[in-house]
XYZ file of C-alpha atoms in Angstrom:
707
model
C 0.149 0.161 0.201
C 1.484 2.980 -0.806
C 2.095 6.067 2.496
C -0.360 8.267 -0.040
C -2.961 6.477 1.976
C -2.116 7.750 5.902
C -2.441 11.121 4.592
C -5.324 13.548 4.025
C -4.609 16.915 2.680
C -5.381 19.425 4.733
C -8.787 21.735 3.272
C -10.994 23.996 3.834
C -14.410 22.569 3.943
C -17.911 24.549 5.281
C -19.486 23.648 8.314
C -22.707 22.390 6.981
C -20.715 19.374 6.589
C -19.873 18.616 9.745
C -23.530 18.174 10.680
C -24.031 16.591 14.088
C -26.450 15.655 16.576
C -24.724 18.363 19.166
C -21.654 19.727 17.393
C -24.103 23.019 16.361
C -24.438 24.013 20.475
C -21.877 22.594 21.994
C -18.864 24.697 19.897
C -20.664 26.869 18.420
C -19.576 30.282 18.351
C -21.723 31.549 21.413
C -23.059 28.458 23.066
C -20.244 27.059 24.131
C -20.038 29.414 26.773
C -23.788 28.460 27.518
C -23.295 24.991 26.817
C -19.335 26.134 30.762
C -22.275 28.296 32.620
C -24.500 25.403 32.553
C -22.586 22.878 33.955
C -20.994 25.515 36.121
C -24.343 25.985 37.750
C -24.787 22.110 37.547
C -21.566 21.824 39.865
C -22.884 24.647 42.604
C -26.486 22.649 42.464
C -25.392 18.802 42.854
C -22.109 19.190 44.467
C -23.180 19.362 48.212
C -25.604 16.457 47.071
C -22.240 14.834 46.374
C -20.376 15.007 49.565
C -23.341 13.113 51.175
C -23.239 10.047 48.932
C -20.748 7.769 51.724
C -22.632 8.610 54.627
C -25.751 6.194 52.739
C -23.217 3.396 51.907
C -25.541 -0.261 53.747
C -22.676 -2.396 54.141
C -25.047 -5.352 56.314
C -24.324 -8.630 55.716
C -28.104 -7.736 54.644
C -27.941 -5.552 51.160
C -25.349 -8.044 49.801
C -26.942 -11.345 49.614
C -29.917 -12.210 47.667
C -33.196 -12.439 49.272
C -33.836 -15.761 47.881
C -30.695 -17.443 50.195
C -31.515 -19.432 53.602
C -29.416 -16.761 55.916
C -31.272 -13.831 54.173
C -34.162 -15.445 55.161
C -33.111 -15.804 58.387
C -31.825 -12.526 59.341
C -34.930 -10.987 58.858
C -36.755 -14.298 61.999
C -34.021 -13.479 64.539
C -35.663 -9.673 65.153
C -38.265 -12.019 67.445
C -35.903 -13.880 69.429
C -32.685 -11.403 69.637
C -30.714 -7.801 67.943
C -31.161 -8.924 64.658
C -28.279 -6.551 64.363
C -25.776 -8.738 66.738
C -22.878 -9.803 66.147
C -19.920 -11.368 68.008
C -16.311 -9.910 68.417
C -13.903 -12.771 69.952
C -11.081 -11.633 72.407
C -8.728 -15.052 72.120
C -6.292 -14.762 74.410
C -2.733 -17.081 74.627
C 0.727 -18.082 76.089
C 2.793 -20.391 74.847
C 3.401 -22.336 78.353
C 0.487 -22.483 79.519
C -2.292 -19.970 81.328
C -1.919 -18.532 84.599
C -3.643 -17.478 87.548
C -2.407 -14.247 87.106
C -3.630 -14.394 83.196
C -7.234 -15.430 84.665
C -7.237 -12.541 87.197
C -5.990 -10.444 84.014
C -8.984 -11.537 81.459
C -11.662 -11.537 84.559
C -10.876 -7.515 84.734
C -11.030 -7.629 81.424
C -14.133 -9.000 80.683
C -15.712 -6.712 83.878
C -13.828 -3.636 81.058
C -15.695 -5.045 77.835
C -19.011 -5.057 79.742
C -19.049 -1.296 80.007
C -18.556 -0.853 76.229
C -21.212 1.403 75.095
C -22.622 -0.967 72.325
C -22.903 -4.245 73.886
C -25.665 -5.168 72.694
C -25.590 -8.493 75.353
C -24.638 -9.979 78.156
C -20.537 -10.944 77.412
C -19.560 -14.519 78.070
C -16.055 -16.326 79.201
C -12.913 -16.417 79.939
C -13.562 -19.646 78.529
C -10.751 -22.166 79.050
C -9.373 -24.316 76.064
C -9.078 -28.612 77.001
C -4.792 -26.857 76.446
C -4.683 -24.585 79.048
C -2.930 -22.244 76.492
C -6.020 -19.896 76.134
C -9.048 -17.735 77.234
C -12.012 -17.049 75.019
C -13.932 -13.379 75.829
C -17.193 -14.204 73.122
C -18.325 -9.801 73.251
C -21.537 -9.191 71.841
C -21.376 -5.459 69.869
C -24.530 -4.504 68.665
C -23.748 -3.018 65.237
C -26.291 -0.296 64.415
C -28.111 -0.732 60.731
C -27.338 2.837 58.875
C -24.077 3.109 60.085
C -22.997 -0.177 59.237
C -18.957 -1.447 60.139
C -17.986 2.017 60.070
C -18.715 2.452 63.299
C -16.434 -0.654 64.703
C -12.400 0.814 64.471
C -13.279 2.618 67.894
C -15.295 -0.490 69.720
C -11.904 -2.165 68.360
C -9.147 0.154 69.715
C -10.469 -0.133 72.919
C -11.084 -3.749 73.102
C -7.578 -3.541 72.184
C -5.674 -0.658 74.672
C -7.529 -3.137 77.271
C -6.190 -6.318 76.231
C -2.993 -4.100 75.803
C -2.858 -3.119 79.771
C -1.247 -4.930 82.404
C -0.546 -8.640 79.926
C 2.468 -8.825 81.180
C 3.388 -11.154 77.703
C -0.161 -12.432 78.026
C -0.937 -11.902 73.712
C -4.480 -10.899 72.749
C -5.907 -11.225 69.642
C -9.648 -9.136 68.633
C -11.492 -11.608 66.388
C -14.570 -12.729 65.158
C -17.299 -11.091 62.994
C -16.505 -7.808 65.071
C -12.749 -8.153 64.918
C -13.078 -9.460 61.117
C -15.784 -6.337 60.501
C -13.341 -3.376 61.943
C -10.261 -5.128 60.068
C -12.486 -4.463 56.654
C -13.625 -1.162 57.337
C -9.544 0.132 58.617
C -9.276 -1.424 55.444
C -11.437 0.669 53.419
C -11.722 3.727 55.532
C -10.929 6.789 54.170
C -11.443 4.809 50.664
C -13.044 8.143 49.121
C -10.451 10.148 48.624
C -7.557 7.506 48.403
C -9.061 6.427 45.414
C -9.381 9.892 43.758
C -6.763 11.458 44.799
C -4.572 8.062 43.752
C -6.521 7.414 40.329
C -5.704 11.617 39.753
C -2.291 11.242 40.212
C -1.787 8.133 37.930
C -4.376 9.393 35.251
C -2.555 13.059 35.333
C 0.787 11.237 34.895
C -0.169 9.807 31.769
C -2.302 12.421 30.487
C 1.684 14.478 30.845
C 3.431 12.272 28.546
C 0.742 11.520 26.743
C -0.005 15.314 25.790
C 3.231 16.205 26.599
C 1.194 20.173 26.980
C 2.075 21.412 30.645
C -2.134 22.882 29.955
C -3.773 19.887 28.017
C -3.790 17.730 30.463
C -6.301 20.083 32.937
C -9.853 19.778 30.459
C -9.775 15.717 30.279
C -9.378 15.595 34.686
C -11.052 18.569 35.289
C -13.866 17.690 32.933
C -14.346 13.674 35.003
C -13.929 15.304 38.215
C -17.263 17.356 37.163
C -18.670 13.909 35.723
C -17.718 11.960 38.753
C -19.063 15.493 40.584
C -22.757 14.806 39.207
C -22.886 11.152 38.966
C -22.375 11.114 42.999
C -25.140 13.467 42.942
C -27.201 11.602 41.185
C -26.729 8.116 43.338
C -27.436 10.114 45.888
C -30.988 11.218 44.416
C -31.869 7.450 43.780
C -31.071 5.894 47.231
C -32.509 8.821 48.126
C -35.827 8.449 46.494
C -35.837 5.100 44.342
C -33.849 2.853 47.318
C -30.692 2.143 45.977
C -27.888 0.202 47.036
C -25.004 1.505 47.454
C -21.826 -0.680 49.005
C -17.547 -0.267 49.815
C -17.637 -1.996 46.703
C -19.765 -0.242 44.172
C -18.805 2.997 45.639
C -14.717 2.219 45.214
C -16.062 1.303 41.584
C -17.744 4.144 40.980
C -14.255 7.127 41.256
C -11.645 4.636 39.002
C -14.942 3.230 36.696
C -15.804 7.781 36.023
C -12.236 9.136 35.882
C -10.554 6.094 33.873
C -13.744 5.815 31.385
C -13.986 9.383 31.083
C -10.312 9.870 30.775
C -10.388 7.260 28.090
C -13.494 9.111 25.971
C -11.801 12.789 26.337
C -8.930 11.265 24.375
C -10.621 10.071 21.628
C -12.082 13.051 21.103
C -8.964 15.540 21.638
C -6.896 12.906 19.636
C -9.427 13.739 16.732
C -9.919 17.040 16.904
C -6.446 17.807 17.085
C -6.599 15.850 13.728
C -8.932 17.868 12.152
C -7.551 21.634 13.451
C -4.709 19.903 11.072
C -7.447 20.263 8.191
C -9.499 23.659 8.814
C -8.940 26.573 10.332
C -11.076 28.116 12.237
C -11.567 25.498 15.423
C -14.823 26.103 16.178
C -15.044 24.273 12.381
C -12.320 21.605 13.381
C -14.649 20.409 16.500
C -17.126 20.053 14.362
C -15.661 17.504 12.272
C -13.997 15.868 15.538
C -17.256 15.999 17.478
C -19.328 14.203 13.789
C -17.074 11.500 13.459
C -15.465 10.230 17.419
C -19.047 11.355 18.310
C -20.516 8.384 17.397
C -18.260 6.317 17.840
C -17.896 7.539 21.954
C -21.886 7.194 21.967
C -22.070 4.190 20.833
C -19.076 3.119 23.185
C -19.905 5.144 26.434
C -23.650 2.529 25.281
C -22.225 0.053 25.050
C -20.445 0.061 28.634
C -24.330 0.826 29.899
C -25.722 -2.063 28.542
C -23.283 -3.831 29.750
C -23.654 -2.601 33.124
C -26.920 -3.198 33.767
C -27.150 -7.153 32.535
C -25.570 -7.256 36.708
C -29.500 -6.496 37.244
C -29.353 -10.193 36.470
C -27.490 -11.112 39.527
C -28.996 -12.933 42.570
C -25.902 -11.093 44.573
C -27.330 -7.679 45.783
C -24.375 -6.082 45.992
C -23.641 -6.743 42.127
C -27.557 -5.982 41.023
C -26.408 -2.302 43.238
C -23.606 -2.111 41.236
C -25.563 -2.596 37.664
C -27.200 0.689 37.889
C -24.660 2.487 39.896
C -21.572 1.840 36.633
C -24.774 2.669 34.176
C -25.175 6.351 35.825
C -21.501 6.982 36.031
C -21.104 6.046 32.197
C -23.676 8.536 31.706
C -22.387 11.931 32.756
C -18.660 10.604 32.185
C -20.116 10.401 28.314
C -22.738 13.807 29.301
C -19.204 15.496 30.142
C -17.395 14.584 27.317
C -19.039 14.691 24.434
C -20.700 18.535 26.112
C -17.905 20.616 28.351
C -15.215 19.375 27.013
C -15.342 20.476 23.576
C -16.958 23.499 25.042
C -13.742 23.885 27.174
C -10.929 22.560 24.758
C -12.628 25.228 21.540
C -12.893 27.786 24.807
C -9.037 28.143 24.772
C -8.490 27.337 21.631
C -4.751 26.039 19.682
C -2.792 27.417 22.744
C -4.087 24.777 24.941
C -1.581 22.422 22.874
C 1.562 24.130 23.693
C 4.717 23.166 23.099
C 3.142 21.321 20.377
C 0.247 23.427 19.215
C -1.584 21.430 14.904
C -1.091 24.365 13.658
C -3.193 24.567 9.342
C -1.350 22.352 7.410
C 0.834 20.184 9.720
C 1.120 17.338 9.313
C 0.341 14.291 10.818
C 2.386 12.361 13.012
C 0.787 9.523 13.136
C 1.205 8.662 9.036
C 4.622 7.595 10.059
C 4.579 6.266 14.082
C 4.841 3.343 15.558
C 1.306 2.155 15.134
C 2.098 2.917 11.450
C 5.120 0.744 11.246
C 3.404 -1.958 12.911
C 0.875 -2.147 10.413
C 3.447 -2.309 7.415
C 5.339 -5.164 10.033
C 1.665 -7.453 9.797
C 0.544 -6.612 6.609
C 3.300 -9.120 4.746
C 1.877 -12.152 6.889
C -1.640 -11.323 8.935
C -2.252 -14.797 8.720
C 0.709 -15.866 10.081
C 0.289 -12.490 12.821
C -3.040 -13.855 14.384
C -2.489 -17.239 14.657
C 0.432 -16.901 16.450
C -1.451 -13.480 18.411
C -3.794 -15.832 19.482
C -2.292 -19.485 20.216
C 0.169 -16.642 22.992
C -4.115 -15.838 24.424
C -4.301 -19.346 24.738
C -0.978 -20.470 26.209
C -1.616 -17.723 28.973
C -5.768 -19.313 29.347
C -4.670 -22.419 30.374
C -3.329 -20.746 33.901
C -7.214 -20.741 34.492
C -6.687 -23.920 35.893
C -5.439 -22.900 38.275
C -7.854 -20.637 39.245
C -9.038 -21.618 42.463
C -12.908 -18.591 42.481
C -14.478 -20.246 45.847
C -13.857 -18.352 48.083
C -10.525 -16.717 50.881
C -10.467 -18.021 54.373
C -9.761 -15.439 56.924
C -6.787 -16.361 56.502
C -6.858 -15.073 52.774
C -9.072 -12.447 52.968
C -5.998 -9.457 54.090
C -2.547 -8.655 52.493
C -1.143 -8.063 55.436
C -1.708 -9.936 58.562
C -4.459 -7.741 60.844
C -5.945 -9.257 64.598
C -8.474 -10.513 63.118
C -6.439 -13.457 61.179
C -3.932 -14.094 64.253
C -7.315 -15.135 66.150
C -8.828 -17.046 63.884
C -5.234 -19.173 64.164
C -5.590 -19.092 68.177
C -9.539 -19.854 67.555
C -8.194 -22.879 65.223
C -5.231 -23.907 67.462
C -7.090 -24.228 70.403
C -10.942 -24.543 70.680
C -13.275 -27.917 68.617
C -15.737 -25.094 68.111
C -15.851 -21.510 66.928
C -17.917 -19.179 68.640
C -17.278 -16.550 66.099
C -17.787 -19.521 63.772
C -21.871 -19.397 64.560
C -25.285 -20.711 62.946
C -28.691 -19.873 63.913
C -31.249 -22.449 62.877
C -34.611 -20.676 63.219
C -37.383 -23.409 63.160
C -40.927 -24.002 63.478
C -41.477 -24.215 67.198
C -43.317 -27.786 67.588
C -39.999 -29.433 66.059
C -37.145 -28.126 67.852
C -36.166 -31.022 69.773
C -36.028 -32.910 66.191
C -34.006 -30.633 64.489
C -31.261 -30.263 67.669
C -31.053 -34.047 67.131
C -30.455 -33.500 63.604
C -28.178 -30.592 63.607
C -26.291 -32.706 66.010
C -26.281 -34.912 64.102
C -25.028 -33.159 61.069
C -21.952 -32.145 64.011
C -23.372 -28.516 64.871
C -22.290 -27.713 68.589
C -25.408 -26.990 70.646
C -25.316 -26.031 73.969
C -28.128 -23.635 74.786
C -31.930 -24.830 74.613
C -34.194 -22.869 71.727
C -35.510 -19.863 72.247
C -39.006 -20.256 72.027
C -41.347 -17.224 70.753
C -44.911 -18.251 69.017
C -45.247 -21.150 67.115
C -41.305 -19.999 65.779
C -38.012 -21.429 67.577
C -33.923 -19.737 67.373
C -31.458 -22.612 67.973
C -27.503 -21.474 68.519
C -25.339 -23.960 67.127
C -21.570 -23.225 66.915
C -19.578 -24.754 63.270
C -16.620 -26.438 63.388
C -13.524 -23.877 62.130
C -12.790 -21.223 60.328
C -16.606 -20.224 58.791
C -14.869 -18.926 55.170
C -13.090 -22.179 54.566
C -14.616 -24.814 52.603
C -14.884 -27.238 55.800
C -17.267 -24.724 57.096
C -18.937 -25.057 53.981
C -19.422 -28.588 53.768
C -20.759 -28.558 57.001
C -23.373 -25.866 56.777
C -24.530 -28.029 53.686
C -24.785 -31.262 55.829
C -27.071 -28.750 58.982
C -28.932 -27.751 56.143
C -29.673 -30.943 54.788
C -30.751 -32.334 58.084
C -33.282 -30.455 59.725
C -34.725 -29.034 56.174
C -35.266 -33.262 56.255
C -37.829 -33.256 60.101
C -41.258 -32.718 58.531
C -42.891 -29.492 58.986
C -40.350 -27.771 60.972
C -39.919 -25.540 58.033
C -36.233 -24.644 58.932
C -33.280 -22.627 58.061
C -29.696 -21.771 58.782
C -27.890 -18.655 58.758
C -24.691 -18.202 60.336
C -21.453 -16.782 59.096
C -20.388 -19.681 56.924
C -24.112 -20.040 55.560
C -23.870 -16.300 54.525
C -20.610 -16.804 52.806
C -21.423 -20.211 51.140
C -25.014 -18.301 49.937
C -22.538 -15.789 48.536
C -20.365 -18.248 46.732
C -23.390 -20.493 45.527
C -25.108 -16.899 44.206
C -22.151 -16.480 42.234
C -22.044 -19.608 40.714
C -24.927 -19.155 39.454
C -24.284 -15.190 38.420
C -21.045 -16.159 36.132
C -23.439 -18.663 34.038
C -26.202 -15.931 33.610
C -24.891 -12.479 33.251
C -21.567 -14.376 31.906
C -23.196 -15.116 28.615
C -25.331 -12.036 28.698
C -23.430 -8.937 28.691
C -21.921 -11.178 25.562
C -25.160 -11.114 24.165
C -25.865 -7.906 24.953
C -22.146 -6.957 23.333
C -22.895 -8.603 20.068
C -26.030 -7.027 19.194
C -24.776 -3.641 20.153
C -21.245 -3.983 17.748
C -23.798 -5.790 14.456
C -26.053 -2.268 14.961
C -23.001 -0.004 14.803
C -20.817 -2.135 12.316
C -23.714 -3.086 11.135
C -22.531 -6.792 10.085
C -22.057 -9.799 11.473
C -19.438 -11.872 11.039
C -17.228 -8.829 12.168
C -19.240 -8.793 15.029
C -18.739 -12.008 15.832
C -15.339 -11.642 15.215
C -14.312 -9.278 17.731
C -15.941 -10.910 20.520
C -14.139 -13.572 20.621
C -11.087 -11.834 20.224
C -12.324 -10.021 23.889
C -12.801 -13.381 25.113
C -9.168 -14.352 24.866
C -8.327 -11.555 25.943
C -10.083 -11.785 28.600
C -9.620 -15.921 29.595
C -5.490 -14.919 28.873
C -5.850 -12.116 31.356
C -7.729 -14.631 34.048
C -5.098 -17.142 33.501
C -1.580 -14.945 33.944
C -3.603 -13.689 37.144
C -4.302 -16.833 38.395
C -0.810 -17.810 37.821
C 0.317 -14.584 39.751
C -1.773 -14.335 42.289
C -0.570 -18.246 43.169
C 2.870 -18.199 42.688
C 3.805 -14.070 43.147
C 1.746 -12.247 45.641
C 1.315 -16.152 47.551
C -2.931 -15.741 47.306
C -4.469 -18.447 48.723
C -7.590 -18.472 46.108
C -9.635 -16.031 44.483
C -13.052 -14.213 45.464
C -16.164 -15.785 43.684
C -17.057 -12.685 42.258
C -13.786 -11.939 40.870
C -14.123 -14.097 37.623
C -17.818 -11.679 36.898
C -16.365 -8.501 37.720
C -12.879 -8.689 35.422
C -15.114 -10.282 32.714
C -17.412 -6.924 32.806
C -15.002 -4.630 33.276
C -13.260 -6.224 30.884
C -16.011 -6.555 27.854
C -17.839 -3.568 28.887
C -14.525 -1.683 28.626
C -12.286 -3.586 26.459
C -15.035 -2.963 23.733
C -14.462 0.319 24.073
C -11.366 -0.090 21.831
C -13.210 -2.209 18.996
C -15.460 0.863 18.560
C -13.212 2.994 18.475
C -10.297 0.949 15.964
C -13.490 -0.597 14.474
C -15.281 2.956 13.725
C -12.059 4.571 12.196
C -11.974 1.122 10.033
C -15.784 2.086 8.351
C -14.972 5.166 8.053
C -12.160 4.337 6.049
C -13.539 1.355 4.212
C -16.403 3.399 2.845
C -14.053 5.254 0.512
C -10.378 3.369 0.220
C -11.400 -0.207 1.310
C -10.816 -2.754 3.529
C -7.474 -3.678 3.805
C -5.747 0.169 3.296
C -9.130 1.545 6.100
C -7.548 -1.218 9.200
C -3.920 0.422 8.363
C -5.025 3.885 8.621
C -7.348 3.132 11.896
C -4.430 1.449 12.802
C -1.804 4.797 12.117
C -4.298 7.293 13.675
C -6.072 5.101 16.763
C -3.349 3.103 17.569
C -1.774 5.568 20.033
C -5.080 6.677 21.800
C -6.333 3.341 22.581
C -3.037 2.338 23.858
C -3.419 5.880 26.134
C -6.481 5.200 26.951
C -5.861 1.850 27.496
C -2.956 2.857 30.148
C -5.365 5.277 31.869
C -7.690 2.567 32.229
C -5.593 0.374 33.538
C -3.324 2.962 35.385
C -6.970 3.685 37.669
C -7.733 0.302 37.904
C -4.197 -0.864 39.427
C -4.847 1.995 41.873
C -7.432 -1.245 43.466
C -4.266 -3.016 44.166
C -3.074 -0.592 46.153
C -5.632 -1.411 48.830
C -4.890 -4.053 51.940
C -8.206 -6.356 50.748
C -6.872 -9.343 48.608
C -10.422 -9.206 46.670
C -9.730 -5.607 45.602
C -6.210 -6.702 45.429
C -6.827 -9.162 42.650
C -10.111 -7.755 40.814
C -7.652 -4.352 39.838
C -4.612 -5.814 39.004
C -6.377 -8.720 36.725
C -8.827 -6.206 34.762
C -5.534 -3.966 34.727
C -3.057 -6.301 32.958
C -6.325 -8.081 30.637
C -6.798 -3.805 29.721
C -3.032 -3.349 28.866
C -3.300 -7.355 26.767
C -6.263 -6.088 25.334
C -4.942 -2.459 23.504
C -1.637 -3.314 23.044
C -1.631 -6.876 21.482
C -4.743 -8.116 20.634
C -6.846 -4.303 19.173
C -3.302 -3.171 17.792
C -2.081 -6.669 16.412
C -5.011 -9.370 16.636
C -8.018 -7.191 15.490
C -5.628 -5.453 12.648
C -4.386 -8.953 11.173
C -7.749 -10.235 11.328
C -8.826 -7.239 9.578
C -5.510 -7.819 6.982
C -6.191 -11.221 6.538
C -10.657 -11.480 5.827
C -10.490 -8.238 3.755
C -13.325 -6.484 3.026
C -15.479 -10.449 3.735
C -15.625 -9.167 7.375
C -18.160 -6.995 6.912
C -20.743 -9.705 6.042
C -23.550 -9.084 4.835
C -23.766 -5.480 4.472
C -22.932 -3.879 1.094
C -19.230 -2.427 2.668
C -17.747 -5.858 1.512
C -17.751 -5.131 -2.036
C -16.097 -2.765 -1.671
C -12.308 -3.038 -3.439
C -9.672 -1.847 -1.896
C -7.639 1.093 -3.290
C -3.690 1.247 -4.304
C -3.915 4.526 -3.817
C -5.777 7.436 -2.356
């Protein structure tokens, strides 16, 4: 192919050729100021509401669980028998040489102090000695405010830890149980909003400075993304307040990353096309009109695909996953609005000087025509089939790592990257006690069958030391299970107890508690994977068919996305096990990685393929593929780096589930942008040629030898 195909001579086109639905009022000589005024007014009104979103998070177990689960139904029944928002704080004392009389006196003093704590929801139990005489255990029932969730627990945990350290004389004490575990989680998430926001903004600014090589230009995308985030947070707060939308720590954290990452991606595409048009048009308003006309549909299609992909999460059983769908969708909607209105207005208001010191002057040469990605295209051109087959095989080899992915959940010991108190307490309990007071099981049953249910539960291995609590025609049986409440052995116990008590005729028995809750989370996540993954693929495939007006191209693109995701998860599984030393993966990992990589990764497909289609209309598919790679390769790579860096911020948190999601998505985005989009898809375009547009008429447009 001649190099002229990569170049377009500067020309002055009348504005009437650049009509776009939003261009006339976004970048007009007068209306640009009106657009800016509207956004400033929106910021003044919505800013205070955005600040309230952090206060309405719901991190209760019932807000995460599926409504159909046994454990959820038990939580709803518990209020009849006890404080449903009560959870045990387990204080475990250990002396390797054996508990002394002085130790017993010290623990007795601690028990008296615990009885005075604010937020107590029952009688303090203990100290309970271990059979080996080396440990003591105290159970402190605490009330967890349903409005603030675990946010109050760190202060209570600090009070307990301080007391245990007084006159300890070498007696080791750790705080565990549901309260200890939740307090450690709350501390890990403390300051999440500000930490994630500033960390995300920091990495994005660095990448934009490197991309634009301008000390000024980066401010406009960052400003627009920040405004989009504030508007999205305000809208989500209103949805929580008026429509009962659930927002938890997980969706709140992901919202920040998603809005800034995706918004910056859209900004990169728009700015790149605007800079390209500035070299062809003297009037910057005209150049922006053309840029919006050419890139606007691709940005809108990309954002709409992400929105639809996120809304597929509404089909989830897990309430936490279901709630993330509309939260993420609202965030993307405001990213689109800001990048298609506010950013164009700001760019036109500022003028060409904002690109300083590399101002795109009228008539100057487009640098992408001879850049890195143009050379990559020329390297692929002689041997496209060998390139795409080799690339696909390499990705398939990486995907073999999926055989090492254990997404059956994380034990208490595996949940944090460090070793907080709750992890140490769990190890002490497992070492010295046959059952775990922190691994409680709540069994609700008909009062008439309570005795039979107790016998059935004991037969299945549950430890029951107190008689059933009867209220009317229902009864509550309190039991303890063995071992860590988050490991597979406990889940097997839950299954055994449920099978036994469900078999009691007329009992209508249900089993809840810590292990039961986590078992229901695992089951719901497994079900969600099977439902949402194919649903998301189908939705994205339909969007691509409508956008590209073809069948074969969308099918091939979906296959590349699936291969990319499998390779990312496979490599991540190997790195988690052999690099980070993680013991497993959170059950939500495959679904979240899939949804984010498919919904966001498809952006890069759309950015590339809409440009291929645009060029193919006049030059043919193969020349169009090379022009598209040269023109969009840089911006897609920059967009991928931004998105990977923003999700990589999640990997800095001390919670393993967040580290895994952040790392896997970041790795997947890099594979998607650098390998799949640039190499695999381009090679497929060059090998298949015009037939890739089957069955549209574009498949009959011949390739041109020269422009």
